[in-house]
């Protein structure tokens, strides 16, 4: 793998698109100071993902964009494209050519592109690290970086050696794992907080569900015991019915027997009455008596006929109609007065009812206005609830939407309601809404603008009260309206009766006037009638005397028939006694039938109570019971029923939705518990992975470090023609994470010193830095800080060469690292580069002729008066051909 091409556009002084093509070996970039040579190194560093603006010699991310000059306007975008040849597949990617691009805009937004697709920085860093391309260390070594390595602290040098040892990919993975571990622990804490939050509610719901299950068990037992009790009652009742029925049948048989005896006695009486023969004298006396009675009746008839004739004569004289008409008129006038009084009282009542009905209607309309006002307030509350944004939990947000939806539907139902039945149903819904609102407010701290939860509950309650009052008032108004209508109809009927009576009185007056106009002469008729009546009265008195005499003779004859009557009376007495027996049997039968009816009524009551208390499956079993399946008596069963009902009262009412809420809460709790378990497992796996990565990093670092140390000693001797140099690891005790969290730094240092003195280890001893020891030939130095500038440069170059020799990078950019070298050391440096160029591609920014001589490609950078850097490229093989041709 090697750097094939670099495209720069808008980056620092390269305003125009500039392309640098490279090949394996050494490429040298030359040019005067300030021409923009180092900008090429900065472009490579930037496209590889450099985030430090200090390393890019800037203050803001936008500083890398061409800022403009006197003759060139500033640009709004900078882009660098790096093309790598990957035919050897050293980079773990399928492509034979890897193209990495980074683009930044004036507003600060930037993006990374990998082979034409937008990519993340971490993905690019991982790809480069696995390709052994360092981002900030030896792959791009800038001006002064050679001294920075030596002057850095041992802990800072370790980063340089980490990349040189090839453990950077594992470090990136470890960092990612640590970030995931931190996120996992945070999620674990949040999940545990949620579990702690819902655990009390789950316990409460568990108790409610347990009580509900107990209630269901008690209800089941109660129904079983009730079924046994009802079965006991019905069986006892049916046995009583059977006994009373048998008694009724016996009483009916007794009554039938008594009736048969009465009929037999009556038959004897009939025979006795038919067998009695009357004497002829009795017949004659009876006939004479009957003849006198008939004659009296005929006289009475004649007298009545005479009275009729008198009445007829009076009618002809016009006297009867006057009396009758006067009586009729008086009756009509009396009825008229009574009807008018009733009409007056009813009229007063009608007017009062009409006023009351209008007042009730006005109150109903006032209630309607108040309901509309409450609707507007509820709509405002709904709008305020919709603007609520402070709630964070999704479940609470869902509850808010549900409350708003239910309020909206309720308002629509109020607008559509027109009857009392609908208002009754809406009253129940208002109660439910008020209850749900109270529960919701207890769970959530409402922060919606311009709405108070207490006011919302008050609105709900006020709406319920107004609707209830309107319902009562509407019922009163309907009753009053009905009474007004009935009174109106009665008034109409009374007015018709008054009109009819007035017409009857007028008709009677007309007939009286006509009767007064007829002639009158009743004197003669009265005289004739009185004479005829006197004669008939005398005849009637004579007939009465004869009738009394005939009656006495009949009574005398009856005394002679007393013996026959005694026998008849005896039969009649027996008949009466038999009738008394029948009456007594009928009375007993009636009492028994009353008892039977009472038992049948009791049976109906028990069956009605049975249907109201038990479900259908128990009812069928109880109604068809033939015998008891338990030895318990009725008192014991009723005591068990009372005990079960008392237990249900102690448990009290339980919300049926508690089971659903319990299942939802239990599901969420189980889900969170599973999540906690999974997060704990993931945390343990991440910790194990981190430990494994740390082990790999440690092993690879130690193996690579020894090799780098040997190479460093080798190249140091080459550059200095002797001397000795070495690298040593700095190891320190590091506190465990829990110790670091529990103690301050001062306390940890004090404890560390105390434990070191007592030779008790604080923890694992780990590598925290790298110490460099270098002694040029003929000198005895205690530290590299005492080296001269040139010696530090040679030491740094020896270190870089040692790293490249032990762990070569596909390409390395050297920005004037040989500036401090003299000519002889420059030659040695060039020789080392030439030797290492077989394994690593070098892009060197230099003014050194020795380095230029060994270059295969030479780029010249110039800057025109418009402040834009430009390139000129020369291949050294072409130069050799030209030189050789000119010599020939």
PDB file of C-alpha atoms in Angstrom, residues 571-783:
ATOM      1  CA  UNK A 571    -135.472 -33.166  57.760  1.00  0.00           C
ATOM      2  CA  UNK A 572    -134.863 -29.470  57.396  1.00  0.00           C
ATOM      3  CA  UNK A 573    -132.785 -29.495  60.639  1.00  0.00           C
ATOM      4  CA  UNK A 574    -130.707 -32.324  59.272  1.00  0.00           C
ATOM      5  CA  UNK A 575    -130.321 -30.336  56.075  1.00  0.00           C
ATOM      6  CA  UNK A 576    -129.118 -27.348  58.077  1.00  0.00           C
ATOM      7  CA  UNK A 577    -126.618 -29.461  59.994  1.00  0.00           C
ATOM      8  CA  UNK A 578    -125.337 -30.937  56.762  1.00  0.00           C
ATOM      9  CA  UNK A 579    -125.074 -27.423  55.355  1.00  0.00           C
ATOM     10  CA  UNK A 580    -123.048 -26.406  58.436  1.00  0.00           C
ATOM     11  CA  UNK A 581    -120.756 -29.359  57.856  1.00  0.00           C
ATOM     12  CA  UNK A 582    -120.327 -28.224  54.229  1.00  0.00           C
ATOM     13  CA  UNK A 583    -119.603 -24.691  55.410  1.00  0.00           C
ATOM     14  CA  UNK A 584    -116.982 -25.873  57.877  1.00  0.00           C
ATOM     15  CA  UNK A 585    -115.316 -28.029  55.233  1.00  0.00           C
ATOM     16  CA  UNK A 586    -115.370 -25.097  52.848  1.00  0.00           C
ATOM     17  CA  UNK A 587    -113.750 -22.907  55.552  1.00  0.00           C
ATOM     18  CA  UNK A 588    -111.005 -25.481  56.201  1.00  0.00           C
ATOM     19  CA  UNK A 589    -110.482 -25.836  52.446  1.00  0.00           C
ATOM     20  CA  UNK A 590    -110.245 -22.058  52.081  1.00  0.00           C
ATOM     21  CA  UNK A 591    -107.638 -21.856  54.883  1.00  0.00           C
ATOM     22  CA  UNK A 592    -105.626 -24.625  53.288  1.00  0.00           C
ATOM     23  CA  UNK A 593    -105.824 -22.919  49.920  1.00  0.00           C
ATOM     24  CA  UNK A 594    -104.585 -19.692  51.546  1.00  0.00           C
ATOM     25  CA  UNK A 595    -101.658 -21.599  53.061  1.00  0.00           C
ATOM     26  CA  UNK A 596    -100.974 -23.158  49.659  1.00  0.00           C
ATOM     27  CA  UNK A 597    -101.072 -19.758  47.968  1.00  0.00           C
ATOM     28  CA  UNK A 598     -98.733 -18.334  50.633  1.00  0.00           C
ATOM     29  CA  UNK A 599     -96.278 -21.166  50.072  1.00  0.00           C
ATOM     30  CA  UNK A 600     -96.491 -20.723  46.292  1.00  0.00           C
ATOM     31  CA  UNK A 601     -95.855 -16.978  46.742  1.00  0.00           C
ATOM     32  CA  UNK A 602     -92.890 -17.782  48.966  1.00  0.00           C
ATOM     33  CA  UNK A 603     -91.595 -20.133  46.283  1.00  0.00           C
ATOM     34  CA  UNK A 604     -91.927 -17.375  43.666  1.00  0.00           C
ATOM     35  CA  UNK A 605     -90.060 -14.952  45.968  1.00  0.00           C
ATOM     36  CA  UNK A 606     -87.255 -17.453  46.496  1.00  0.00           C
ATOM     37  CA  UNK A 607     -86.997 -18.093  42.753  1.00  0.00           C
ATOM     38  CA  UNK A 608     -86.977 -14.342  42.056  1.00  0.00           C
ATOM     39  CA  UNK A 609     -84.237 -13.837  44.665  1.00  0.00           C
ATOM     40  CA  UNK A 610     -82.403 -16.816  43.189  1.00  0.00           C
ATOM     41  CA  UNK A 611     -82.440 -15.243  39.719  1.00  0.00           C
ATOM     42  CA  UNK A 612     -81.136 -11.944  41.081  1.00  0.00           C
ATOM     43  CA  UNK A 613     -78.355 -13.463  43.227  1.00  0.00           C
ATOM     44  CA  UNK A 614     -76.922 -16.316  41.164  1.00  0.00           C
ATOM     45  CA  UNK A 615     -75.819 -16.815  37.544  1.00  0.00           C
ATOM     46  CA  UNK A 616     -77.755 -18.975  35.079  1.00  0.00           C
ATOM     47  CA  UNK A 617     -75.715 -22.172  35.555  1.00  0.00           C
ATOM     48  CA  UNK A 618     -76.466 -22.210  39.293  1.00  0.00           C
ATOM     49  CA  UNK A 619     -80.152 -21.340  38.750  1.00  0.00           C
ATOM     50  CA  UNK A 620     -80.772 -24.372  36.552  1.00  0.00           C
ATOM     51  CA  UNK A 621     -79.081 -26.661  39.076  1.00  0.00           C
ATOM     52  CA  UNK A 622     -81.057 -25.234  42.015  1.00  0.00           C
ATOM     53  CA  UNK A 623     -84.429 -25.304  40.228  1.00  0.00           C
ATOM     54  CA  UNK A 624     -83.951 -28.942  39.234  1.00  0.00           C
ATOM     55  CA  UNK A 625     -82.620 -30.118  42.614  1.00  0.00           C
ATOM     56  CA  UNK A 626     -84.171 -33.379  43.873  1.00  0.00           C
ATOM     57  CA  UNK A 627     -82.237 -33.930  47.082  1.00  0.00           C
ATOM     58  CA  UNK A 628     -79.557 -32.225  49.167  1.00  0.00           C
ATOM     59  CA  UNK A 629     -75.889 -33.115  48.580  1.00  0.00           C
ATOM     60  CA  UNK A 630     -74.753 -31.803  51.964  1.00  0.00           C
ATOM     61  CA  UNK A 631     -75.655 -32.531  55.568  1.00  0.00           C
ATOM     62  CA  UNK A 632     -75.426 -28.881  56.610  1.00  0.00           C
ATOM     63  CA  UNK A 633     -78.640 -27.403  57.957  1.00  0.00           C
ATOM     64  CA  UNK A 634     -80.204 -24.196  56.691  1.00  0.00           C
ATOM     65  CA  UNK A 635     -79.063 -22.093  59.667  1.00  0.00           C
ATOM     66  CA  UNK A 636     -75.440 -23.091  59.104  1.00  0.00           C
ATOM     67  CA  UNK A 637     -75.684 -22.362  55.372  1.00  0.00           C
ATOM     68  CA  UNK A 638     -77.223 -18.941  56.002  1.00  0.00           C
ATOM     69  CA  UNK A 639     -74.476 -18.209  58.538  1.00  0.00           C
ATOM     70  CA  UNK A 640     -71.840 -19.085  55.909  1.00  0.00           C
ATOM     71  CA  UNK A 641     -73.611 -16.836  53.368  1.00  0.00           C
ATOM     72  CA  UNK A 642     -73.637 -13.945  55.843  1.00  0.00           C
ATOM     73  CA  UNK A 643     -69.965 -14.545  56.653  1.00  0.00           C
ATOM     74  CA  UNK A 644     -68.997 -14.556  52.939  1.00  0.00           C
ATOM     75  CA  UNK A 645     -70.972 -11.365  52.281  1.00  0.00           C
ATOM     76  CA  UNK A 646     -69.296  -9.713  55.272  1.00  0.00           C
ATOM     77  CA  UNK A 647     -65.888 -10.745  53.883  1.00  0.00           C
ATOM     78  CA  UNK A 648     -66.790  -9.174  50.540  1.00  0.00           C
ATOM     79  CA  UNK A 649     -67.797  -5.972  52.310  1.00  0.00           C
ATOM     80  CA  UNK A 650     -64.454  -5.906  54.136  1.00  0.00           C
ATOM     81  CA  UNK A 651     -62.595  -6.357  50.848  1.00  0.00           C
ATOM     82  CA  UNK A 652     -64.684  -3.576  49.331  1.00  0.00           C
ATOM     83  CA  UNK A 653     -64.980  -2.560  45.717  1.00  0.00           C
ATOM     84  CA  UNK A 654     -61.969  -3.067  43.480  1.00  0.00           C
ATOM     85  CA  UNK A 655     -61.477  -1.351  40.141  1.00  0.00           C
ATOM     86  CA  UNK A 656     -61.931  -3.896  37.374  1.00  0.00           C
ATOM     87  CA  UNK A 657     -59.224  -2.097  35.381  1.00  0.00           C
ATOM     88  CA  UNK A 658     -56.717  -2.965  38.127  1.00  0.00           C
ATOM     89  CA  UNK A 659     -56.068  -6.349  36.480  1.00  0.00           C
ATOM     90  CA  UNK A 660     -55.333  -4.714  33.130  1.00  0.00           C
ATOM     91  CA  UNK A 661     -53.112  -2.086  34.752  1.00  0.00           C
ATOM     92  CA  UNK A 662     -51.389  -4.818  36.777  1.00  0.00           C
ATOM     93  CA  UNK A 663     -50.676  -6.837  33.635  1.00  0.00           C
ATOM     94  CA  UNK A 664     -49.311  -3.749  31.852  1.00  0.00           C
ATOM     95  CA  UNK A 665     -47.198  -2.725  34.857  1.00  0.00           C
ATOM     96  CA  UNK A 666     -46.019  -6.302  35.401  1.00  0.00           C
ATOM     97  CA  UNK A 667     -45.100  -6.597  31.716  1.00  0.00           C
ATOM     98  CA  UNK A 668     -43.161  -3.330  31.889  1.00  0.00           C
ATOM     99  CA  UNK A 669     -41.495  -4.362  35.157  1.00  0.00           C
ATOM    100  CA  UNK A 670     -40.519  -7.747  33.701  1.00  0.00           C
ATOM    101  CA  UNK A 671     -39.259  -6.034  30.553  1.00  0.00           C
ATOM    102  CA  UNK A 672     -37.162  -3.602  32.585  1.00  0.00           C
ATOM    103  CA  UNK A 673     -35.906  -6.439  34.783  1.00  0.00           C
ATOM    104  CA  UNK A 674     -34.893  -8.353  31.670  1.00  0.00           C
ATOM    105  CA  UNK A 675     -33.235  -5.209  30.343  1.00  0.00           C
ATOM    106  CA  UNK A 676     -31.336  -4.795  33.614  1.00  0.00           C
ATOM    107  CA  UNK A 677     -30.230  -8.413  33.406  1.00  0.00           C
ATOM    108  CA  UNK A 678     -29.195  -7.974  29.768  1.00  0.00           C
ATOM    109  CA  UNK A 679     -27.418  -4.699  30.536  1.00  0.00           C
ATOM    110  CA  UNK A 680     -25.621  -6.325  33.474  1.00  0.00           C
ATOM    111  CA  UNK A 681     -24.599  -9.204  31.233  1.00  0.00           C
ATOM    112  CA  UNK A 682     -23.510  -6.765  28.511  1.00  0.00           C
ATOM    113  CA  UNK A 683     -21.554  -4.750  31.089  1.00  0.00           C
ATOM    114  CA  UNK A 684     -19.791  -7.902  32.264  1.00  0.00           C
ATOM    115  CA  UNK A 685     -19.060  -8.918  28.658  1.00  0.00           C
ATOM    116  CA  UNK A 686     -17.692  -5.447  27.882  1.00  0.00           C
ATOM    117  CA  UNK A 687     -15.504  -5.515  30.968  1.00  0.00           C
ATOM    118  CA  UNK A 688     -14.201  -8.939  29.951  1.00  0.00           C
ATOM    119  CA  UNK A 689     -13.601  -7.645  26.404  1.00  0.00           C
ATOM    120  CA  UNK A 690     -11.775  -4.599  27.733  1.00  0.00           C
ATOM    121  CA  UNK A 691      -9.555  -6.796  29.887  1.00  0.00           C
ATOM    122  CA  UNK A 692      -8.857  -9.012  26.879  1.00  0.00           C
ATOM    123  CA  UNK A 693      -7.972  -5.971  24.731  1.00  0.00           C
ATOM    124  CA  UNK A 694      -5.742  -4.606  27.458  1.00  0.00           C
ATOM    125  CA  UNK A 695      -3.952  -7.942  27.606  1.00  0.00           C
ATOM    126  CA  UNK A 696      -3.458  -7.936  23.810  1.00  0.00           C
ATOM    127  CA  UNK A 697      -2.262  -4.311  23.901  1.00  0.00           C
ATOM    128  CA  UNK A 698       0.182  -5.093  26.677  1.00  0.00           C
ATOM    129  CA  UNK A 699       1.602  -8.156  24.924  1.00  0.00           C
ATOM    130  CA  UNK A 700       1.918  -6.468  21.505  1.00  0.00           C
ATOM    131  CA  UNK A 701       3.343  -3.302  23.028  1.00  0.00           C
ATOM    132  CA  UNK A 702       6.008  -5.113  25.025  1.00  0.00           C
ATOM    133  CA  UNK A 703       7.006  -7.270  22.035  1.00  0.00           C
ATOM    134  CA  UNK A 704       7.203  -4.276  19.697  1.00  0.00           C
ATOM    135  CA  UNK A 705       8.889  -2.047  22.265  1.00  0.00           C
ATOM    136  CA  UNK A 706      11.907  -4.342  22.602  1.00  0.00           C
ATOM    137  CA  UNK A 707      12.327  -4.403  18.847  1.00  0.00           C
ATOM    138  CA  UNK A 708      12.060  -0.607  18.607  1.00  0.00           C
ATOM    139  CA  UNK A 709      14.592  -0.235  21.419  1.00  0.00           C
ATOM    140  CA  UNK A 710      17.106  -2.440  19.579  1.00  0.00           C
ATOM    141  CA  UNK A 711      16.597  -0.559  16.299  1.00  0.00           C
ATOM    142  CA  UNK A 712      16.901   2.765  18.111  1.00  0.00           C
ATOM    143  CA  UNK A 713      20.298   1.739  19.487  1.00  0.00           C
ATOM    144  CA  UNK A 714      21.347   0.607  16.011  1.00  0.00           C
ATOM    145  CA  UNK A 715      20.378   3.808  14.158  1.00  0.00           C
ATOM    146  CA  UNK A 716      21.743   5.997  16.937  1.00  0.00           C
ATOM    147  CA  UNK A 717      25.157   4.432  16.482  1.00  0.00           C
ATOM    148  CA  UNK A 718      24.892   4.869  12.702  1.00  0.00           C
ATOM    149  CA  UNK A 719      24.029   8.557  12.957  1.00  0.00           C
ATOM    150  CA  UNK A 720      26.513   9.354  15.723  1.00  0.00           C
ATOM    151  CA  UNK A 721      29.265   6.935  14.624  1.00  0.00           C
ATOM    152  CA  UNK A 722      29.138   5.383  18.058  1.00  0.00           C
ATOM    153  CA  UNK A 723      27.645   6.106  21.422  1.00  0.00           C
ATOM    154  CA  UNK A 724      24.803   4.178  22.961  1.00  0.00           C
ATOM    155  CA  UNK A 725      21.030   4.719  23.364  1.00  0.00           C
ATOM    156  CA  UNK A 726      18.160   2.753  24.835  1.00  0.00           C
ATOM    157  CA  UNK A 727      14.465   2.897  25.684  1.00  0.00           C
ATOM    158  CA  UNK A 728      13.009   1.929  29.023  1.00  0.00           C
ATOM    159  CA  UNK A 729       9.410   1.515  30.186  1.00  0.00           C
ATOM    160  CA  UNK A 730       8.113   3.544  33.117  1.00  0.00           C
ATOM    161  CA  UNK A 731       5.796   1.467  35.270  1.00  0.00           C
ATOM    162  CA  UNK A 732       3.687   2.727  38.147  1.00  0.00           C
ATOM    163  CA  UNK A 733       1.061   1.395  40.499  1.00  0.00           C
ATOM    164  CA  UNK A 734      -2.429   2.462  39.471  1.00  0.00           C
ATOM    165  CA  UNK A 735      -5.386   2.521  41.859  1.00  0.00           C
ATOM    166  CA  UNK A 736      -8.433   0.433  41.067  1.00  0.00           C
ATOM    167  CA  UNK A 737     -11.434   2.401  39.673  1.00  0.00           C
ATOM    168  CA  UNK A 738     -13.435   1.990  42.867  1.00  0.00           C
ATOM    169  CA  UNK A 739     -10.510   3.334  44.895  1.00  0.00           C
ATOM    170  CA  UNK A 740     -10.238   6.292  42.561  1.00  0.00           C
ATOM    171  CA  UNK A 741     -13.925   7.062  43.022  1.00  0.00           C
ATOM    172  CA  UNK A 742     -13.787   6.844  46.806  1.00  0.00           C
ATOM    173  CA  UNK A 743     -10.644   8.895  47.427  1.00  0.00           C
ATOM    174  CA  UNK A 744      -9.337  12.281  46.408  1.00  0.00           C
ATOM    175  CA  UNK A 745      -6.018  12.622  44.641  1.00  0.00           C
ATOM    176  CA  UNK A 746      -4.285  13.909  47.746  1.00  0.00           C
ATOM    177  CA  UNK A 747      -5.560  11.042  49.834  1.00  0.00           C
ATOM    178  CA  UNK A 748      -4.574   8.543  47.115  1.00  0.00           C
ATOM    179  CA  UNK A 749      -1.043   9.984  46.915  1.00  0.00           C
ATOM    180  CA  UNK A 750      -0.672   9.920  50.670  1.00  0.00           C
ATOM    181  CA  UNK A 751      -1.859   6.344  50.834  1.00  0.00           C
ATOM    182  CA  UNK A 752       0.374   5.373  47.890  1.00  0.00           C
ATOM    183  CA  UNK A 753       3.422   6.822  49.629  1.00  0.00           C
ATOM    184  CA  UNK A 754       2.479   5.044  52.843  1.00  0.00           C
ATOM    185  CA  UNK A 755       2.006   1.719  51.101  1.00  0.00           C
ATOM    186  CA  UNK A 756       5.209   2.097  49.094  1.00  0.00           C
ATOM    187  CA  UNK A 757       7.084   2.684  52.296  1.00  0.00           C
ATOM    188  CA  UNK A 758       5.544  -0.418  53.798  1.00  0.00           C
ATOM    189  CA  UNK A 759       6.151  -2.271  50.499  1.00  0.00           C
ATOM    190  CA  UNK A 760       2.479  -3.107  50.103  1.00  0.00           C
ATOM    191  CA  UNK A 761       1.325  -2.887  46.470  1.00  0.00           C
ATOM    192  CA  UNK A 762      -1.619  -0.565  45.744  1.00  0.00           C
ATOM    193  CA  UNK A 763      -2.722  -2.434  42.648  1.00  0.00           C
ATOM    194  CA  UNK A 764      -1.426  -3.685  39.342  1.00  0.00           C
ATOM    195  CA  UNK A 765       1.810  -2.132  38.087  1.00  0.00           C
ATOM    196  CA  UNK A 766       1.203  -0.830  34.550  1.00  0.00           C
ATOM    197  CA  UNK A 767       3.200   1.021  31.891  1.00  0.00           C
ATOM    198  CA  UNK A 768       2.535   4.722  32.145  1.00  0.00           C
ATOM    199  CA  UNK A 769       5.371   6.145  30.002  1.00  0.00           C
ATOM    200  CA  UNK A 770       8.599   5.659  28.031  1.00  0.00           C
ATOM    201  CA  UNK A 771      11.986   7.014  29.064  1.00  0.00           C
ATOM    202  CA  UNK A 772      14.689   7.723  26.438  1.00  0.00           C
ATOM    203  CA  UNK A 773      18.355   7.436  27.271  1.00  0.00           C
ATOM    204  CA  UNK A 774      20.918   8.666  24.694  1.00  0.00           C
ATOM    205  CA  UNK A 775      24.653   9.258  25.138  1.00  0.00           C
ATOM    206  CA  UNK A 776      26.698  10.461  22.105  1.00  0.00           C
ATOM    207  CA  UNK A 777      30.260   9.098  21.804  1.00  0.00           C
ATOM    208  CA  UNK A 778      32.746  10.681  24.169  1.00  0.00           C
ATOM    209  CA  UNK A 779      30.107  12.221  26.484  1.00  0.00           C
ATOM    210  CA  UNK A 780      28.496  11.303  29.786  1.00  0.00           C
ATOM    211  CA  UNK A 781      25.038  12.862  29.998  1.00  0.00           C
ATOM    212  CA  UNK A 782      22.458  12.356  32.712  1.00  0.00           C
ATOM    213  CA  UNK A 783      19.453  13.149  30.457  1.00  0.00           C
TER     214      UNK A 783
END
